[in-house]
């Protein structure tokens, strides 16, 4: 028998173990975890050996953690030994599934949830781990699939509820104070909803882009393509964006939008859906995040300017700021798209069409994506120029009409004197205001 170890034969009544550095001496053999100080002995089982170091260490850890002492320490020591812990193997590492120096790290596969360490009930609460051990990263990656449709449908209902809450408790109360007409009222509701959405999306998208490091490393927009495995926050952002723009279709009926406004709203709803779904399905999620951040920032400024204009028609300063930012945003979007798709992906080695692996890096696909982005930006720029020219034309016409028409002074009504008196209401009166006397005719 090794030195420093004590064996206690089975049998006898339950006794209280001594606590301290030699707590292992009072440990009963054959004690079943979950029983009392003295338990039944299994048939054919030899005496249990508890080293002295276990008693000392367990006593100290139990005292520090506020854990078990006395008979409860005996059960804990047996479970401690059965877990394979020893003097050269740390308590926390071995009992919580952390790999040791002589063990190989588990193979990590993206898209697969890593198993959580077992044995949390072995140690007191203060010694339990706060997180699972992962070799490279603590994030679990995801990819798209048919189950996304169910998730999008669920968030469509959530978005409809939030839309109704914003409309009832915020926009309706403001519009009642402004006393807007029917045309302005519908535009005010549209801009109010989009201001809330664009502001939330800009903050959320900026947070995702900064935390994922896409701003600090622009090459990550095309490196390691295809970006099949997405972090949770990126995937969740795309699903919520698709849910919002899909919910905008039934909202056209719920909001009772005028027939003249429906084609215009359908155009930009379909435009957003095509771009967001294309970036998500073609594994261009990183580039899509940057482009959405630029686009939403411009749209937020535009709808905020409309709200201020409805409140005060003389307030057009934000429209001037939006007009300056709009052209710069188109230039940045086109530059990033050409840089990432036309140059970055064109220099990648894996240029093959493989839908199973999510690789669409071919010349035809790149040209289609570039044509779609350039056509959309050109169409938006043409509409912007057309609206600005019309606005300036109306403004100059108003100014020219004001200059052409001179201000005619009002001439005060003057009394016209006739003979000895003047006429007033068809009656001739004298100068002093009395009617003149009639001359008497002399009789012949």
Coordinates of C-alpha atoms in Angstrom, one line a residue:
X1 CA 0.0 0.0 0.0
X2 CA 1.5 3.4 -0.9
X3 CA 2.6 5.5 1.9
X4 CA 0.4 8.3 3.0
X5 CA -2.8 6.6 2.1
X6 CA -5.4 5.3 4.6
X7 CA -7.9 2.5 4.1
X8 CA -11.0 2.2 6.2
X9 CA -12.8 -1.2 6.1
X10 CA -16.5 -1.3 5.2
X11 CA -19.0 -1.9 7.9
X12 CA -20.1 -0.2 11.1
X13 CA -22.4 2.7 11.6
X14 CA -22.3 6.0 10.0
X15 CA -19.7 8.3 11.5
X16 CA -18.8 11.9 11.0
X17 CA -15.6 12.4 9.1
X18 CA -12.8 14.6 10.4
X19 CA -12.3 17.8 8.5
X20 CA -8.9 19.2 7.8
X21 CA -5.8 18.1 6.1
X22 CA -6.3 14.5 7.2
X23 CA -9.9 14.3 6.3
X24 CA -9.2 11.3 4.1
X25 CA -8.7 9.1 7.2
X26 CA -12.3 9.3 8.2
X27 CA -13.6 8.4 4.7
X28 CA -15.6 5.2 4.5
X29 CA -15.0 2.7 1.8
X30 CA -17.8 1.5 -0.4
X31 CA -19.9 4.6 0.3
X32 CA -22.3 5.1 -2.5
X33 CA -22.6 8.8 -3.7
X34 CA -25.8 10.2 -2.6
X35 CA -26.0 8.1 0.5
X36 CA -25.1 8.9 4.1
X37 CA -21.7 8.6 5.9
X38 CA -22.0 4.8 5.9
X39 CA -23.5 3.1 2.9
X40 CA -23.8 -0.3 1.4
X41 CA -20.9 -2.0 0.0
X42 CA -21.0 -3.4 -3.5
X43 CA -20.4 -7.1 -3.9
X44 CA -17.0 -7.9 -5.2
X45 CA -15.8 -4.3 -4.8
X46 CA -12.5 -3.7 -3.0
X47 CA -11.8 -1.0 -0.5
X48 CA -11.7 2.5 -1.7
X49 CA -8.4 4.3 -1.4
X50 CA -8.5 8.1 -0.7
X51 CA -5.1 9.8 -0.8
X52 CA -4.3 12.4 1.9
X53 CA -3.8 15.2 -0.7
X54 CA -7.4 14.8 -1.7
X55 CA -8.7 15.4 1.8
X56 CA -6.6 18.5 2.3
X57 CA -7.3 20.1 -1.1
X58 CA -11.0 19.3 -1.0
X59 CA -11.2 20.8 2.5
X60 CA -9.5 24.0 1.4
X61 CA -11.6 24.3 -1.8
X62 CA -14.8 23.6 0.1
X63 CA -14.0 26.3 2.6
X64 CA -13.1 28.8 -0.1
X65 CA -16.1 28.2 -2.2
X66 CA -18.5 27.8 0.7
X67 CA -19.1 24.3 -0.4
X68 CA -19.5 21.0 1.3
X69 CA -17.9 20.0 4.6
X70 CA -18.3 17.0 6.9
X71 CA -20.2 14.0 5.5
X72 CA -21.0 15.9 2.2
X73 CA -17.2 16.1 1.6
X74 CA -16.9 12.4 1.6
X75 CA -19.4 12.0 -1.3
X76 CA -17.7 14.9 -3.1
X77 CA -14.2 13.3 -2.7
X78 CA -15.4 10.0 -4.2
X79 CA -17.0 11.7 -7.2
X80 CA -13.8 13.8 -7.5
X81 CA -11.7 10.6 -7.7
X82 CA -14.0 8.9 -10.1
X83 CA -13.7 11.9 -12.4
X84 CA -10.0 11.2 -12.8
X85 CA -8.6 14.2 -11.0
X86 CA -5.2 13.9 -9.4
X87 CA -2.5 15.9 -7.7
X88 CA -0.9 16.8 -11.1
X89 CA -4.1 17.5 -12.9
X90 CA -5.9 20.8 -12.0
X91 CA -9.2 20.5 -10.4
X92 CA -11.0 22.9 -12.7
X93 CA -9.4 21.7 -15.9
X94 CA -10.0 18.0 -15.5
X95 CA -13.5 18.1 -14.0
X96 CA -14.9 20.5 -16.6
X97 CA -13.8 19.0 -19.8
X98 CA -10.8 21.3 -20.5
X99 CA -8.1 19.6 -22.6
X100 CA -4.8 18.8 -21.0
X101 CA -1.3 19.0 -22.4
X102 CA -1.3 15.3 -23.4
X103 CA -4.7 15.5 -25.1
X104 CA -5.5 16.6 -28.6
X105 CA -7.9 19.4 -29.2
X106 CA -11.3 18.5 -30.6
X107 CA -11.9 19.0 -34.2
X108 CA -14.1 22.1 -34.7
X109 CA -16.4 22.2 -37.6
X110 CA -18.1 25.5 -38.6
X111 CA -21.9 25.3 -38.5
X112 CA -21.9 22.6 -35.8
X113 CA -22.6 23.4 -32.2
X114 CA -19.7 22.4 -29.9
X115 CA -20.5 20.0 -27.0
X116 CA -20.7 21.7 -23.7
X117 CA -18.4 20.4 -20.9
X118 CA -20.0 18.0 -18.6
X119 CA -19.7 17.4 -14.9
X120 CA -20.9 20.8 -13.7
X121 CA -22.3 19.2 -10.6
X122 CA -19.0 17.9 -9.4
X123 CA -17.7 21.1 -8.0
X124 CA -19.1 24.0 -5.9
X125 CA -20.7 26.9 -7.7
X126 CA -17.7 29.2 -7.4
X127 CA -15.5 26.8 -9.3
X128 CA -17.8 26.2 -12.2
X129 CA -16.7 27.5 -15.6
X130 CA -18.3 30.5 -17.1
X131 CA -18.0 29.3 -20.7
X132 CA -17.1 26.3 -22.8
X133 CA -13.6 25.8 -24.2
X134 CA -13.3 26.5 -27.9
X135 CA -10.0 26.5 -29.7
X136 CA -10.1 29.4 -32.2
X137 CA -13.3 31.3 -31.5
X138 CA -16.3 31.3 -29.2
X139 CA -18.8 32.1 -31.9
X140 CA -20.9 29.4 -33.6
X141 CA -21.3 30.0 -37.3
X142 CA -24.5 29.4 -39.4
X143 CA -25.4 29.1 -43.0
X144 CA -28.7 29.6 -44.9
X145 CA -31.2 26.9 -45.6
X146 CA -34.9 26.2 -46.1
X147 CA -35.6 26.7 -42.4
X148 CA -34.9 30.4 -42.9
X149 CA -38.2 30.8 -44.5
X150 CA -40.0 29.8 -41.3
X151 CA -37.9 32.2 -39.3
X152 CA -38.6 35.1 -41.7
X153 CA -42.3 34.3 -41.5
X154 CA -42.2 34.5 -37.7
X155 CA -40.4 37.9 -37.8
X156 CA -42.8 39.2 -40.4
X157 CA -45.6 38.9 -37.7
X158 CA -43.3 40.5 -35.1
X159 CA -42.6 43.4 -37.5
X160 CA -46.3 44.0 -38.2
X161 CA -47.0 44.3 -34.5
X162 CA -44.1 46.8 -34.0
X163 CA -45.3 48.8 -37.0
X164 CA -48.7 49.1 -35.5
X165 CA -47.3 50.2 -32.1
X166 CA -45.2 52.9 -33.7
X167 CA -48.1 54.1 -35.8
X168 CA -50.6 54.3 -32.9
X169 CA -48.5 55.6 -30.1
X170 CA -46.1 57.9 -31.9
X171 CA -47.1 59.0 -35.4
X172 CA -50.9 59.3 -34.9
X173 CA -50.3 61.6 -31.9
X174 CA -47.9 63.9 -33.9
X175 CA -50.1 64.0 -37.0
X176 CA -53.1 65.1 -35.0
X177 CA -51.3 68.2 -33.8
X178 CA -50.0 69.1 -37.2
X179 CA -53.5 69.0 -38.9
X180 CA -52.2 67.6 -42.2
X181 CA -54.1 67.0 -45.4
X182 CA -54.8 63.5 -46.6
X183 CA -51.9 63.5 -49.1
X184 CA -49.4 64.9 -46.5
X185 CA -50.8 62.6 -43.9
X186 CA -50.0 59.4 -45.9
X187 CA -46.5 60.7 -46.7
X188 CA -45.9 61.7 -43.1
X189 CA -46.8 58.1 -41.9
X190 CA -44.5 56.6 -44.5
X191 CA -41.5 58.8 -43.6
X192 CA -42.2 58.3 -39.9
X193 CA -42.1 54.5 -40.2
X194 CA -38.9 54.6 -42.3
X195 CA -37.1 57.0 -40.0
X196 CA -37.5 54.5 -37.1
X197 CA -36.5 51.6 -39.3
X198 CA -33.5 53.3 -40.9
X199 CA -32.2 54.7 -37.6
X200 CA -32.4 51.2 -36.0
X201 CA -30.8 49.6 -39.0
X202 CA -27.9 52.1 -39.2
X203 CA -27.0 51.6 -35.5
X204 CA -27.3 47.8 -35.7
X205 CA -25.4 47.5 -39.0
X206 CA -22.6 49.8 -37.8
X207 CA -22.3 47.7 -34.6
X208 CA -22.0 44.5 -36.6
X209 CA -19.5 45.9 -39.1
X210 CA -17.3 47.3 -36.3
X211 CA -17.4 44.1 -34.1
X212 CA -16.7 41.8 -37.1
X213 CA -13.8 44.0 -38.2
X214 CA -15.0 44.7 -41.8
X215 CA -14.2 48.4 -41.6
X216 CA -10.6 48.0 -40.3
X217 CA -9.8 45.3 -42.9
X218 CA -11.4 46.1 -46.3
X219 CA -9.8 43.0 -47.8
X220 CA -12.1 40.8 -45.7
X221 CA -14.9 41.8 -48.1
X222 CA -13.6 39.4 -50.7
X223 CA -11.0 37.3 -49.0
X224 CA -11.9 33.7 -48.0
X225 CA -14.8 33.7 -50.4
X226 CA -17.3 32.1 -50.3
X227 CA -18.5 33.4 -46.9
X228 CA -20.8 30.5 -46.3
X229 CA -20.6 30.3 -42.5
X230 CA -22.0 33.5 -40.9
X231 CA -21.8 34.7 -37.3
X232 CA -25.1 34.8 -35.5
X233 CA -25.5 38.6 -35.5
X234 CA -24.8 38.8 -39.3
X235 CA -27.4 36.1 -40.1
X236 CA -30.0 37.5 -37.7
X237 CA -29.5 41.0 -39.3
X238 CA -30.2 39.7 -42.8
X239 CA -33.2 37.7 -41.7
X240 CA -34.7 40.8 -40.0
X241 CA -34.1 42.9 -43.1
X242 CA -35.8 40.5 -45.3
X243 CA -38.7 40.2 -42.8
X244 CA -39.2 44.0 -42.7
X245 CA -39.3 44.5 -46.5
X246 CA -41.6 41.5 -47.0
X247 CA -43.9 42.9 -44.3
X248 CA -44.1 46.2 -46.2
X249 CA -46.1 44.5 -48.9
X250 CA -49.2 43.7 -46.8
X251 CA -48.8 47.1 -45.1
X252 CA -49.7 48.8 -48.3
X253 CA -53.2 47.4 -47.8
X254 CA -53.3 47.9 -44.0
X255 CA -52.2 51.6 -44.3
X256 CA -54.7 52.2 -47.1
X257 CA -52.1 53.7 -49.4
X258 CA -53.5 55.7 -52.4
X259 CA -53.4 54.0 -55.8
X260 CA -51.1 56.7 -57.1
X261 CA -48.5 55.9 -54.5
X262 CA -48.5 52.1 -54.7
X263 CA -46.2 51.8 -57.9
X264 CA -43.6 54.1 -56.4
X265 CA -43.5 52.2 -53.1
X266 CA -43.5 48.8 -54.9
X267 CA -40.4 49.9 -56.8
X268 CA -38.1 50.5 -53.8
X269 CA -39.5 47.6 -51.8
X270 CA -38.6 45.2 -54.7
X271 CA -35.3 47.0 -55.1
X272 CA -34.3 46.4 -51.5
X273 CA -35.5 42.8 -51.5
X274 CA -33.5 41.9 -54.6
X275 CA -30.3 43.4 -53.3
X276 CA -30.5 42.0 -49.7
X277 CA -31.6 38.5 -50.9
X278 CA -28.9 38.5 -53.6
X279 CA -26.1 39.4 -51.1
X280 CA -27.4 36.8 -48.7
X281 CA -27.8 33.9 -51.1
X282 CA -24.6 34.6 -53.2
X283 CA -22.5 34.7 -50.0
X284 CA -21.6 38.4 -50.4
X285 CA -22.9 39.2 -46.9
X286 CA -19.9 41.3 -45.9
X287 CA -20.1 43.6 -48.9
X288 CA -23.8 43.8 -48.5
X289 CA -23.5 45.1 -44.9
X290 CA -21.2 48.0 -46.0
X291 CA -23.5 48.9 -48.9
X292 CA -26.6 48.8 -46.7
X293 CA -24.9 51.0 -44.1
X294 CA -24.3 53.7 -46.7
X295 CA -27.7 53.4 -48.3
X296 CA -29.7 53.5 -45.0
X297 CA -27.7 56.5 -43.8
X298 CA -28.8 58.5 -46.9
X299 CA -32.4 57.4 -46.6
X300 CA -32.6 58.3 -43.0
X301 CA -31.5 61.8 -43.7
X302 CA -34.1 62.1 -46.6
X303 CA -37.1 61.0 -44.5
X304 CA -36.0 63.1 -41.6
X305 CA -36.0 66.1 -43.9
X306 CA -39.5 65.3 -45.1
X307 CA -40.8 65.2 -41.5
X308 CA -39.3 68.6 -40.8
X309 CA -40.8 69.9 -44.0
X310 CA -44.3 68.7 -43.0
X311 CA -43.9 70.4 -39.7
X312 CA -42.7 73.7 -41.2
X313 CA -42.8 74.2 -45.0
X314 CA -40.1 76.9 -44.9
X315 CA -37.6 74.5 -43.4
X316 CA -35.6 73.0 -46.4
X317 CA -32.1 73.0 -45.0
X318 CA -32.1 69.2 -44.5
X319 CA -33.0 68.7 -48.1
X320 CA -29.9 70.6 -49.1
X321 CA -27.8 68.4 -46.9
X322 CA -29.4 65.3 -48.3
X323 CA -28.8 66.4 -51.8
X324 CA -25.1 66.8 -51.1
X325 CA -24.8 63.4 -49.4
X326 CA -26.8 61.6 -52.0
X327 CA -24.3 62.0 -54.8
X328 CA -21.4 61.1 -52.6
X329 CA -23.1 58.0 -51.4
X330 CA -23.7 56.8 -55.0
X331 CA -20.0 57.3 -55.8
X332 CA -18.9 55.3 -52.7
X333 CA -21.3 52.4 -53.4
X334 CA -20.2 52.1 -57.0
X335 CA -16.5 52.2 -56.0
X336 CA -16.9 49.5 -53.3
X337 CA -18.9 47.2 -55.6
X338 CA -16.3 47.5 -58.5
X339 CA -13.4 47.1 -56.1
X340 CA -14.7 44.0 -54.3
X341 CA -16.4 42.2 -57.2
X342 CA -14.5 43.5 -60.2
X343 CA -11.0 43.3 -58.8
X344 CA -11.1 41.4 -55.5
X345 CA -13.0 38.4 -56.5
X346 CA -11.5 38.3 -59.9
X347 CA -8.1 37.7 -58.4
X348 CA -9.2 34.8 -56.2
X349 CA -8.0 31.3 -57.1
X350 CA -11.3 29.4 -56.6
X351 CA -13.1 30.7 -59.6
X352 CA -15.6 27.9 -60.2
X353 CA -19.4 27.6 -60.2
X354 CA -20.2 25.3 -57.3
X355 CA -23.6 25.9 -55.7
X356 CA -23.2 23.1 -53.2
X357 CA -20.2 24.9 -51.6
X358 CA -21.7 28.3 -52.2
X359 CA -19.1 29.4 -54.7
X360 CA -20.5 31.7 -57.4
X361 CA -17.2 33.3 -58.3
X362 CA -17.4 33.2 -62.1
X363 CA -17.1 35.9 -64.7
X364 CA -20.8 35.7 -65.7
X365 CA -22.0 36.0 -62.1
X366 CA -19.7 38.8 -61.3
X367 CA -20.8 40.7 -64.4
X368 CA -24.5 40.1 -63.5
X369 CA -24.0 41.4 -60.0
X370 CA -22.0 44.5 -61.2
X371 CA -24.7 45.3 -63.8
X372 CA -27.4 45.0 -61.2
X373 CA -25.7 47.3 -58.8
X374 CA -24.7 49.9 -61.4
X375 CA -28.2 49.9 -63.0
X376 CA -29.8 50.5 -59.6
X377 CA -27.5 53.3 -58.8
X378 CA -27.9 54.9 -62.2
X379 CA -31.7 54.7 -61.9
X380 CA -31.6 56.3 -58.4
X381 CA -29.3 59.0 -59.7
X382 CA -31.6 59.7 -62.7
X383 CA -34.6 60.1 -60.5
X384 CA -32.7 62.3 -58.1
X385 CA -31.5 64.6 -60.9
X386 CA -35.0 64.7 -62.4
X387 CA -36.7 65.7 -59.1
X388 CA -34.0 68.3 -58.4
X389 CA -34.5 69.9 -61.9
X390 CA -38.2 70.0 -61.4
X391 CA -37.9 71.5 -58.0
X392 CA -35.5 74.2 -59.2
X393 CA -37.8 74.9 -62.2
X394 CA -40.8 75.5 -60.0
X395 CA -38.8 77.7 -57.7
X396 CA -37.5 79.9 -60.5
X397 CA -41.0 80.2 -62.0
X398 CA -42.3 81.5 -58.7
X399 CA -39.5 84.0 -58.4
X400 CA -40.0 85.2 -62.0
X401 CA -43.7 85.7 -61.5
X402 CA -43.1 87.8 -58.5
X403 CA -40.7 90.0 -60.3
X404 CA -42.9 90.5 -63.4
X405 CA -46.1 91.6 -61.7
X406 CA -45.5 95.1 -60.2
X407 CA -47.3 96.0 -57.0
X408 CA -50.1 98.4 -58.1
X409 CA -50.9 101.0 -55.4
X410 CA -54.5 101.4 -54.5
X411 CA -56.0 104.8 -55.5
X412 CA -58.3 106.3 -52.9
X413 CA -61.8 107.1 -54.1
X414 CA -62.1 110.8 -54.9
X415 CA -65.3 112.8 -55.0
X416 CA -65.9 114.5 -58.4
X417 CA -67.3 118.0 -58.1
X418 CA -69.9 119.1 -60.6
X419 CA -71.1 122.7 -61.0
X420 CA -71.9 124.1 -57.6
X421 CA -72.2 120.8 -55.8
X422 CA -71.1 117.3 -56.1
X423 CA -72.7 114.0 -56.8
X424 CA -73.2 111.4 -54.1
X425 CA -75.3 108.4 -54.6
X426 CA -76.9 110.0 -57.6
X427 CA -77.9 113.1 -55.8
X428 CA -76.4 116.5 -56.3
X429 CA -75.5 118.1 -53.0
X430 CA -74.0 121.5 -52.2
X431 CA -70.5 122.0 -51.0
X432 CA -71.5 122.3 -47.4
X433 CA -73.3 118.9 -47.6
X434 CA -76.9 120.3 -48.0
X435 CA -78.9 119.8 -51.1
X436 CA -79.2 123.0 -53.2
X437 CA -82.4 124.8 -53.4
X438 CA -84.6 124.4 -56.5
X439 CA -85.1 127.5 -58.5
X440 CA -88.6 128.9 -58.7
X441 CA -90.0 129.4 -62.1
X442 CA -91.5 132.8 -62.7
X443 CA -95.0 132.8 -64.1
X444 CA -95.4 134.7 -67.3

